[in-house]
mmCIF file of C-alpha atoms in Angstrom:
data_model
loop_
_atom_site.group_PDB
_atom_site.id
_atom_site.type_symbol
_atom_site.label_atom_id
_atom_site.label_comp_id
_atom_site.label_asym_id
_atom_site.label_seq_id
_atom_site.Cartn_x
_atom_site.Cartn_y
_atom_site.Cartn_z
ATOM 1 C CA MET A 1 132.221 113.935 148.569
ATOM 2 C CA ARG A 2 133.793 117.579 148.747
ATOM 3 C CA ALA A 3 133.905 119.957 145.582
ATOM 4 C CA ILE A 4 134.641 123.230 144.539
ATOM 5 C CA VAL A 5 131.088 124.416 143.274
ATOM 6 C CA HIS A 6 130.154 127.490 141.126
ATOM 7 C CA GLU A 7 126.404 128.800 141.479
ATOM 8 C CA GLY A 8 124.279 131.464 142.623
ATOM 9 C CA LYS A 9 126.451 134.393 141.761
ATOM 10 C CA GLU A 10 128.681 135.719 139.373
ATOM 11 C CA GLY A 11 132.441 135.394 138.884
ATOM 12 C CA PHE A 12 134.580 134.318 141.778
ATOM 13 C CA GLU A 13 131.531 135.184 144.439
ATOM 14 C CA GLY A 14 129.721 132.248 143.003
ATOM 15 C CA LEU A 15 132.337 129.726 144.336
ATOM 16 C CA SER A 16 132.317 127.628 147.292
ATOM 17 C CA VAL A 17 133.142 124.416 148.715
ATOM 18 C CA GLN A 18 130.191 121.988 148.881
ATOM 19 C CA GLU A 19 129.354 118.240 149.983
ATOM 20 C CA VAL A 20 127.668 117.103 146.882
ATOM 21 C CA GLU A 21 126.675 113.421 145.673
ATOM 22 C CA THR A 22 128.878 111.126 144.431
ATOM 23 C CA LYS A 23 127.823 109.825 140.924
ATOM 24 C CA THR A 24 127.000 106.225 140.249
ATOM 25 C CA ILE A 25 129.280 104.810 137.407
ATOM 26 C CA LYS A 26 127.615 103.413 134.339
ATOM 27 C CA ALA A 27 128.880 100.248 132.616
ATOM 28 C CA ASP A 28 131.692 101.788 130.482
ATOM 29 C CA GLU A 29 132.870 104.274 133.138
ATOM 30 C CA VAL A 30 135.850 104.543 135.686
ATOM 31 C CA LYS A 31 135.572 106.571 139.081
ATOM 32 C CA VAL A 32 138.924 108.119 139.737
ATOM 33 C CA LYS A 33 139.554 109.312 143.184
ATOM 34 C CA VAL A 34 141.523 112.694 142.493
ATOM 35 C CA HIS A 35 144.840 113.307 143.942
ATOM 36 C CA THR A 36 145.700 116.832 142.213
ATOM 37 C CA ALA A 37 143.605 118.941 139.867
ATOM 38 C CA GLY A 38 145.216 121.638 137.911
ATOM 39 C CA LEU A 39 143.780 125.376 137.414
ATOM 40 C CA ASN A 40 143.906 126.647 134.155
ATOM 41 C CA ARG A 41 142.854 130.322 132.807
ATOM 42 C CA ARG A 42 139.820 128.455 131.054
ATOM 43 C CA ASP A 43 138.388 127.885 134.481
ATOM 44 C CA ILE A 44 138.660 131.781 135.368
ATOM 45 C CA ALA A 45 136.605 132.126 132.139
ATOM 46 C CA VAL A 46 134.011 129.568 133.058
ATOM 47 C CA VAL A 47 133.091 131.080 136.316
ATOM 48 C CA THR A 48 133.353 134.699 135.124
ATOM 49 C CA LYS A 49 131.076 134.357 132.357
ATOM 50 C CA ARG A 50 128.509 132.426 133.539
ATOM 51 C CA HIS A 51 126.323 135.323 134.545
ATOM 52 C CA LYS A 52 122.867 133.938 135.307
ATOM 53 C CA ALA A 53 121.862 133.509 138.672
ATOM 54 C CA ASP A 54 119.876 130.813 137.606
ATOM 55 C CA ASP A 55 122.424 128.712 136.141
ATOM 56 C CA PRO A 56 122.626 125.209 137.403
ATOM 57 C CA ALA A 57 125.436 124.325 139.832
ATOM 58 C CA LEU A 58 128.763 123.604 138.120
ATOM 59 C CA ILE A 59 131.848 121.724 139.435
ATOM 60 C CA PRO A 60 134.701 123.437 137.053
ATOM 61 C CA GLY A 61 138.245 122.118 136.456
ATOM 62 C CA SER A 62 139.617 120.131 133.577
ATOM 63 C CA ASP A 63 142.825 118.674 134.844
ATOM 64 C CA ALA A 64 143.284 115.857 137.201
ATOM 65 C CA SER A 65 145.338 113.007 138.256
ATOM 66 C CA GLY A 66 144.412 110.259 140.736
ATOM 67 C CA VAL A 67 143.790 106.564 141.127
ATOM 68 C CA ILE A 68 141.164 104.643 139.793
ATOM 69 C CA GLU A 69 138.719 103.609 142.619
ATOM 70 C CA GLU A 70 135.965 101.769 140.859
ATOM 71 C CA ILE A 71 135.242 100.252 137.337
ATOM 72 C CA GLY A 72 132.008 99.305 135.491
ATOM 73 C CA GLU A 73 131.518 95.803 134.072
ATOM 74 C CA GLU A 74 132.324 97.061 130.671
ATOM 75 C CA VAL A 75 135.679 98.583 131.388
ATOM 76 C CA THR A 76 138.607 96.488 129.759
ATOM 77 C CA LYS A 77 141.481 99.044 129.582
ATOM 78 C CA PHE A 78 141.949 99.944 133.399
ATOM 79 C CA ASN A 79 141.937 97.879 136.639
ATOM 80 C CA VAL A 80 141.016 99.573 140.075
ATOM 81 C CA GLY A 81 144.521 100.910 141.746
ATOM 82 C CA ASP A 82 145.458 102.112 138.181
ATOM 83 C CA GLU A 83 147.253 105.732 138.549
ATOM 84 C CA VAL A 84 145.910 107.947 135.575
ATOM 85 C CA VAL A 85 145.231 111.193 134.161
ATOM 86 C CA ILE A 86 142.286 112.807 132.750
ATOM 87 C CA ASN A 87 142.153 113.772 129.046
ATOM 88 C CA PRO A 88 140.189 117.261 129.240
ATOM 89 C CA GLY A 89 138.837 116.796 125.883
ATOM 90 C CA LEU A 90 135.510 115.314 125.002
ATOM 91 C CA ASN A 91 134.437 113.781 121.495
ATOM 92 C CA TRP A 92 137.726 114.533 119.937
ATOM 93 C CA LYS A 93 139.240 111.304 119.150
ATOM 94 C CA GLU A 94 141.440 111.435 116.276
ATOM 95 C CA LYS A 95 143.848 114.361 115.130
ATOM 96 C CA SER A 96 142.310 116.554 112.705
ATOM 97 C CA ASP A 97 142.543 119.996 110.908
ATOM 98 C CA ALA A 98 139.920 120.952 113.817
ATOM 99 C CA PRO A 99 138.003 119.948 116.728
ATOM 100 C CA PRO A 100 134.440 117.777 115.412
ATOM 101 C CA GLU A 101 130.835 118.997 115.980
ATOM 102 C CA GLY A 102 130.143 118.314 119.713
ATOM 103 C CA PHE A 103 133.995 118.848 121.166
ATOM 104 C CA GLU A 104 133.596 119.840 124.686
ATOM 105 C CA ILE A 105 136.189 120.549 127.584
ATOM 106 C CA VAL A 106 135.812 118.960 131.005
ATOM 107 C CA GLY A 107 134.326 121.711 133.406
ATOM 108 C CA LEU A 108 131.568 123.144 131.005
ATOM 109 C CA PRO A 109 128.969 122.318 130.251
ATOM 110 C CA PHE A 110 129.586 119.202 132.342
ATOM 111 C CA ASP A 111 130.967 118.640 135.903
ATOM 112 C CA GLY A 112 134.645 118.875 135.800
ATOM 113 C CA THR A 113 137.598 117.673 138.156
ATOM 114 C CA PHE A 114 137.688 120.003 141.350
ATOM 115 C CA SER A 115 136.030 117.272 143.155
ATOM 116 C CA GLU A 116 137.082 114.399 145.680
ATOM 117 C CA PHE A 117 135.858 112.005 142.711
ATOM 118 C CA TYR A 118 135.832 112.259 138.887
ATOM 119 C CA THR A 119 133.691 109.951 136.874
ATOM 120 C CA CYS A 120 133.886 109.346 133.052
ATOM 121 C CA THR A 121 134.107 107.031 130.166
ATOM 122 C CA GLU A 122 137.183 104.695 130.360
ATOM 123 C CA ASP A 123 138.423 106.309 126.905
ATOM 124 C CA HIS A 124 138.836 109.721 128.435
ATOM 125 C CA VAL A 125 141.736 108.736 131.055
ATOM 126 C CA GLU A 126 145.073 107.521 130.390
ATOM 127 C CA LEU A 127 148.028 105.826 132.654
ATOM 128 C CA LYS A 128 149.910 108.256 134.358
ATOM 129 C CA PRO A 129 153.417 108.881 133.216
ATOM 130 C CA GLU A 130 155.579 106.830 135.512
ATOM 131 C CA HIS A 131 158.171 109.636 136.180
ATOM 132 C CA LEU A 132 155.473 112.138 137.234
ATOM 133 C CA SER A 133 154.387 112.414 140.792
ATOM 134 C CA PHE A 134 150.502 112.885 141.216
ATOM 135 C CA GLU A 135 151.172 116.650 141.630
ATOM 136 C CA GLU A 136 153.083 116.986 138.502
ATOM 137 C CA ALA A 137 150.619 114.841 136.543
ATOM 138 C CA GLY A 138 147.542 116.441 137.901
ATOM 139 C CA VAL A 139 148.412 119.807 136.349
ATOM 140 C CA LEU A 140 149.811 118.439 133.042
ATOM 141 C CA PRO A 141 146.681 117.551 130.749
ATOM 142 C CA LEU A 142 144.945 120.915 129.311
ATOM 143 C CA ALA A 143 148.407 122.940 129.120
ATOM 144 C CA ALA A 144 150.611 120.210 127.900
ATOM 145 C CA LEU A 145 147.996 118.999 125.438
ATOM 146 C CA THR A 146 147.606 122.553 124.026
ATOM 147 C CA ALA A 147 151.500 123.161 123.495
ATOM 148 C CA TYR A 148 151.890 120.076 121.858
ATOM 149 C CA ARG A 149 149.252 120.617 119.443
ATOM 150 C CA ALA A 150 150.487 123.979 118.797
ATOM 151 C CA LEU A 151 153.951 123.313 118.347
ATOM 152 C CA PHE A 152 153.791 120.154 116.483
ATOM 153 C CA THR A 153 150.756 119.520 114.613
ATOM 154 C CA ARG A 154 149.872 122.964 113.677
ATOM 155 C CA GLY A 155 153.456 124.609 113.502
ATOM 156 C CA ASN A 156 155.148 121.599 112.689
ATOM 157 C CA LEU A 157 158.363 122.693 114.506
ATOM 158 C CA GLN A 158 161.694 121.562 113.558
ATOM 159 C CA PRO A 159 164.937 121.092 115.357
ATOM 160 C CA GLU A 160 166.715 123.799 113.647
ATOM 161 C CA GLN A 161 164.166 126.286 114.003
ATOM 162 C CA THR A 162 163.709 129.339 116.011
ATOM 163 C CA ILE A 163 160.798 130.089 118.016
ATOM 164 C CA LEU A 164 159.265 133.213 119.981
ATOM 165 C CA LEU A 165 157.051 132.864 123.110
ATOM 166 C CA PRO A 166 155.688 136.222 124.183
ATOM 167 C CA GLY A 167 154.643 136.519 127.769
ATOM 168 C CA ILE A 168 156.456 133.457 129.337
ATOM 169 C CA GLY A 169 155.124 132.097 132.582
ATOM 170 C CA SER A 170 151.833 130.374 131.692
ATOM 171 C CA GLY A 171 151.489 126.708 131.923
ATOM 172 C CA VAL A 172 151.244 126.222 128.047
ATOM 173 C CA LEU A 173 154.022 128.455 127.325
ATOM 174 C CA THR A 174 156.122 126.682 130.273
ATOM 175 C CA PHE A 175 155.447 123.691 128.682
ATOM 176 C CA ALA A 176 156.124 124.773 124.925
ATOM 177 C CA LEU A 177 159.619 125.792 126.024
ATOM 178 C CA LYS A 178 160.532 122.609 127.478
ATOM 179 C CA PHE A 179 158.770 120.863 124.646
ATOM 180 C CA ALA A 180 160.904 122.945 121.907
ATOM 181 C CA LYS A 181 164.076 122.602 123.689
ATOM 182 C CA ALA A 182 163.766 118.802 123.941
ATOM 183 C CA VAL A 183 163.642 118.651 119.983
ATOM 184 C CA GLY A 184 166.492 121.107 119.792
ATOM 185 C CA SER A 185 164.897 124.271 118.838
ATOM 186 C CA ARG A 186 166.162 127.720 119.749
ATOM 187 C CA VAL A 187 163.685 129.313 121.983
ATOM 188 C CA ILE A 188 163.342 133.372 122.741
ATOM 189 C CA VAL A 189 160.850 134.539 125.212
ATOM 190 C CA THR A 190 159.456 137.841 126.459
ATOM 191 C CA SER A 191 157.915 138.896 129.572
ATOM 192 C CA ARG A 192 157.315 142.183 131.500
ATOM 193 C CA SER A 193 158.674 140.479 134.593
ATOM 194 C CA GLN A 194 162.745 140.240 135.046
ATOM 195 C CA ASP A 195 162.337 137.566 137.578
ATOM 196 C CA LYS A 196 160.197 135.512 134.976
ATOM 197 C CA ARG A 197 162.973 136.333 132.157
ATOM 198 C CA GLU A 198 165.598 134.996 134.791
ATOM 199 C CA GLU A 199 163.401 131.759 135.409
ATOM 200 C CA ALA A 200 163.234 131.048 131.955
ATOM 201 C CA LEU A 201 166.644 131.361 131.075
ATOM 202 C CA ARG A 202 167.118 128.784 133.859
ATOM 203 C CA LEU A 203 164.816 126.344 132.288
ATOM 204 C CA GLY A 204 166.793 126.630 128.986
ATOM 205 C CA ALA A 205 165.369 129.545 127.155
ATOM 206 C CA ASP A 206 168.311 130.945 124.987
ATOM 207 C CA ALA A 207 167.237 134.347 124.825
ATOM 208 C CA ALA A 208 164.779 136.572 127.016
ATOM 209 C CA ILE A 209 163.732 140.184 126.260
ATOM 210 C CA ALA A 210 161.282 142.619 127.810
ATOM 211 C CA THR A 211 157.734 142.475 126.185
ATOM 212 C CA GLU A 212 157.392 146.147 126.217
ATOM 213 C CA SER A 213 160.951 146.482 124.471
ATOM 214 C CA ASP A 214 161.414 146.942 120.691
ATOM 215 C CA TRP A 215 161.698 143.425 119.472
ATOM 216 C CA LYS A 216 163.094 144.176 116.121
ATOM 217 C CA GLU A 217 165.879 146.298 117.634
ATOM 218 C CA GLN A 218 166.501 143.576 120.699
ATOM 219 C CA LEU A 219 166.162 140.646 118.135
ATOM 220 C CA SER A 220 168.062 142.280 115.175
ATOM 221 C CA ALA A 221 170.249 139.085 114.663
ATOM 222 C CA GLU A 222 167.694 136.778 115.192
ATOM 223 C CA LYS A 223 165.597 134.529 112.545
ATOM 224 C CA VAL A 224 162.515 133.913 114.311
ATOM 225 C CA ASP A 225 160.670 130.840 112.238
ATOM 226 C CA MET A 226 157.684 130.718 114.529
ATOM 227 C CA VAL A 227 155.618 132.906 117.381
ATOM 228 C CA ILE A 228 153.229 131.271 119.615
ATOM 229 C CA GLU A 229 150.885 134.004 120.249
ATOM 230 C CA SER A 230 148.610 133.888 123.305
ATOM 231 C CA ILE A 231 148.525 137.663 124.337
ATOM 232 C CA GLY A 232 146.334 139.186 121.493
ATOM 233 C CA GLU A 233 145.897 142.660 120.665
ATOM 234 C CA ALA A 234 149.026 143.783 123.210
ATOM 235 C CA THR A 235 151.228 141.793 121.330
ATOM 236 C CA PHE A 236 149.910 140.464 117.809
ATOM 237 C CA ASN A 237 151.535 142.858 115.450
ATOM 238 C CA LYS A 238 154.720 142.807 117.337
ATOM 239 C CA SER A 239 154.696 139.211 116.808
ATOM 240 C CA LEU A 240 153.832 139.329 112.944
ATOM 241 C CA GLY A 241 156.511 141.964 112.909
ATOM 242 C CA ILE A 242 159.335 139.906 114.319
ATOM 243 C CA VAL A 243 158.480 136.478 112.526
ATOM 244 C CA ARG A 244 160.556 135.844 109.230
ATOM 245 C CA LYS A 245 159.082 136.279 105.604
ATOM 246 C CA GLY A 246 157.251 132.773 104.945
ATOM 247 C CA GLY A 247 157.490 132.389 108.899
ATOM 248 C CA THR A 248 154.363 131.519 111.022
ATOM 249 C CA VAL A 249 152.269 132.796 113.967
ATOM 250 C CA VAL A 250 150.180 129.988 115.985
ATOM 251 C CA THR A 251 147.582 131.764 118.230
ATOM 252 C CA PHE A 252 145.762 129.727 120.976
ATOM 253 C CA GLY A 253 144.320 132.415 123.110
ATOM 254 C CA ALA A 254 144.461 136.150 124.097
ATOM 255 C CA THR A 255 144.916 137.245 127.497
ATOM 256 C CA THR A 256 144.593 141.140 126.255
ATOM 257 C CA ASN A 257 141.747 142.341 123.777
ATOM 258 C CA ASP A 258 140.200 139.486 121.371
ATOM 259 C CA GLN A 259 140.211 142.211 118.292
ATOM 260 C CA VAL A 260 143.398 142.875 116.468
ATOM 261 C CA SER A 261 143.864 144.894 113.409
ATOM 262 C CA ILE A 262 146.652 143.838 110.638
ATOM 263 C CA ASN A 263 148.242 145.361 107.403
ATOM 264 C CA ILE A 264 147.045 142.799 105.091
ATOM 265 C CA ARG A 265 148.884 144.239 102.148
ATOM 266 C CA GLU A 266 152.009 143.709 104.410
ATOM 267 C CA PHE A 267 150.592 140.387 105.592
ATOM 268 C CA PHE A 268 150.428 138.604 102.046
ATOM 269 C CA TYR A 269 153.528 140.122 100.814
ATOM 270 C CA GLY A 270 155.378 138.709 103.588
ATOM 271 C CA GLN A 271 153.806 135.178 102.943
ATOM 272 C CA TYR A 272 153.220 134.735 106.470
ATOM 273 C CA ASN A 273 151.118 131.799 108.108
ATOM 274 C CA LEU A 274 148.615 132.349 110.630
ATOM 275 C CA LEU A 275 147.293 129.418 112.114
ATOM 276 C CA GLY A 276 144.712 128.878 115.032
ATOM 277 C CA THR A 277 144.814 126.322 117.399
ATOM 278 C CA THR A 278 143.211 124.676 120.638
ATOM 279 C CA MET A 279 143.459 121.807 122.720
ATOM 280 C CA GLY A 280 144.040 118.499 121.057
ATOM 281 C CA SER A 281 142.591 115.235 120.432
ATOM 282 C CA ALA A 282 142.745 112.058 122.310
ATOM 283 C CA GLU A 283 144.917 110.836 119.799
ATOM 284 C CA GLU A 284 147.307 113.897 120.272
ATOM 285 C CA PHE A 285 146.921 113.360 123.983
ATOM 286 C CA GLN A 286 148.211 109.905 123.717
ATOM 287 C CA GLU A 287 151.246 111.409 121.629
ATOM 288 C CA MET A 288 151.981 114.073 124.178
ATOM 289 C CA LEU A 289 152.131 111.546 126.955
ATOM 290 C CA ARG A 290 154.514 109.583 125.006
ATOM 291 C CA PHE A 291 156.719 112.726 124.022
ATOM 292 C CA VAL A 292 156.593 113.752 127.774
ATOM 293 C CA SER A 293 157.681 110.322 128.946
ATOM 294 C CA GLU A 294 160.559 109.782 126.231
ATOM 295 C CA HIS A 295 162.071 113.151 127.134
ATOM 296 C CA LYS A 296 161.184 112.897 131.135
ATOM 297 C CA ILE A 297 159.471 116.230 131.039
ATOM 298 C CA LYS A 298 157.827 117.509 134.045
ATOM 299 C CA PRO A 299 155.769 120.756 134.414
ATOM 300 C CA GLN A 300 156.930 123.777 135.959
ATOM 301 C CA LEU A 301 154.775 123.426 139.167
ATOM 302 C CA ASP A 302 154.700 126.960 140.803
ATOM 303 C CA ARG A 303 152.306 126.285 143.485
ATOM 304 C CA LEU A 304 149.442 123.828 144.910
ATOM 305 C CA PHE A 305 146.631 124.956 146.918
ATOM 306 C CA SER A 306 144.281 123.062 149.341
ATOM 307 C CA VAL A 307 140.480 123.047 148.224
ATOM 308 C CA GLU A 308 139.876 125.935 151.023
ATOM 309 C CA GLU A 309 142.005 128.117 149.523
ATOM 310 C CA TYR A 310 140.040 128.364 146.209
ATOM 311 C CA LYS A 311 139.551 131.895 146.135
ATOM 312 C CA GLU A 312 143.350 132.534 146.578
ATOM 313 C CA ALA A 313 143.931 130.323 144.014
ATOM 314 C CA PHE A 314 141.542 131.633 141.455
ATOM 315 C CA GLU A 315 143.015 135.235 142.225
ATOM 316 C CA TYR A 316 146.668 134.022 142.146
ATOM 317 C CA LEU A 317 146.343 132.986 138.228
ATOM 318 C CA ARG A 318 143.915 135.591 137.462
ATOM 319 C CA ASP A 319 146.807 138.126 138.546
ATOM 320 C CA THR A 320 149.381 136.253 136.835
ATOM 321 C CA LYS A 321 151.528 135.798 139.758
ATOM 322 C CA ASN A 322 152.457 132.390 138.543
ATOM 323 C CA PHE A 323 155.371 130.829 136.589
ATOM 324 C CA GLY A 324 154.271 127.699 135.570
ATOM 325 C CA LYS A 325 151.443 125.715 136.528
ATOM 326 C CA ILE A 326 149.150 125.810 139.791
ATOM 327 C CA GLY A 327 146.320 123.402 141.129
ATOM 328 C CA PHE A 328 144.472 122.014 144.172
ATOM 329 C CA THR A 329 145.437 118.922 146.149
ATOM 330 C CA MET A 330 142.018 117.436 146.527
ATOM 331 C CA GLU A 331 142.718 114.651 149.379
ATOM 332 C CA LYS A 332 142.056 115.452 152.659
#
């Protein structure tokens, strides 16, 4: 089968399209013929952090939609022909305060979804929401799950609250925008790009400001209850400075420096809540799929690439050219 493989060289130079062996399924496994596989920033991190030339070959990718082509003899949940999506999390079944020991994400250290077929146990796939195309469903899992847990499990977002999304444009934040609007919250976004601010307003954002502006001045009339922070050092203190006293900052990533400094006295006098989050459990993945189906939410699909355009796709996401999700069409 064809697959995008990383081996031999550091970073994007180690990527190539190869013919690799199709795995034989075990009794409790299913083989999915992949239609669309979403590309995430995690995939960029995976291929840029594998620095050893002798690292074993790896197929990246955490997201996928497709059709079950073969089932093991012990499989009971699915039948051949079922349309499914991949749960990108491994070994995290029930909702909990933090991932359990042994939690992993599809695509490292085990082979991921950037291949014609993906094999896994039956409890790591779910039926595709009926209102989504394969292209939409294939870019849904990781980003939508991350947004869902950040907003609802960790942040406990309520309909009457106002939420700020700095750096709108990523897959996670476009889902966060749509999810928050679906429950009736007020949503404010920031971006350095005027085009992305305007696009966010078209998607339903209530206000959009420039990331480099003075947020306190721009939002002086707003009471921000929650900030979803994924930028890191460049905006972290601006996020703390704009959230109301007693409000909440939920962080799941850092596209700028991981290290931040805060005034701890201002923090505790302000009674702020700072919450970390990452991905989500199988239980939350199922909750998210039901939420998406109930509200007929679709991913903001920016662009799909062919397998042969793998380098262009990785560079496109690295350079933050996307507004929403991108992915690969794996079928020939």
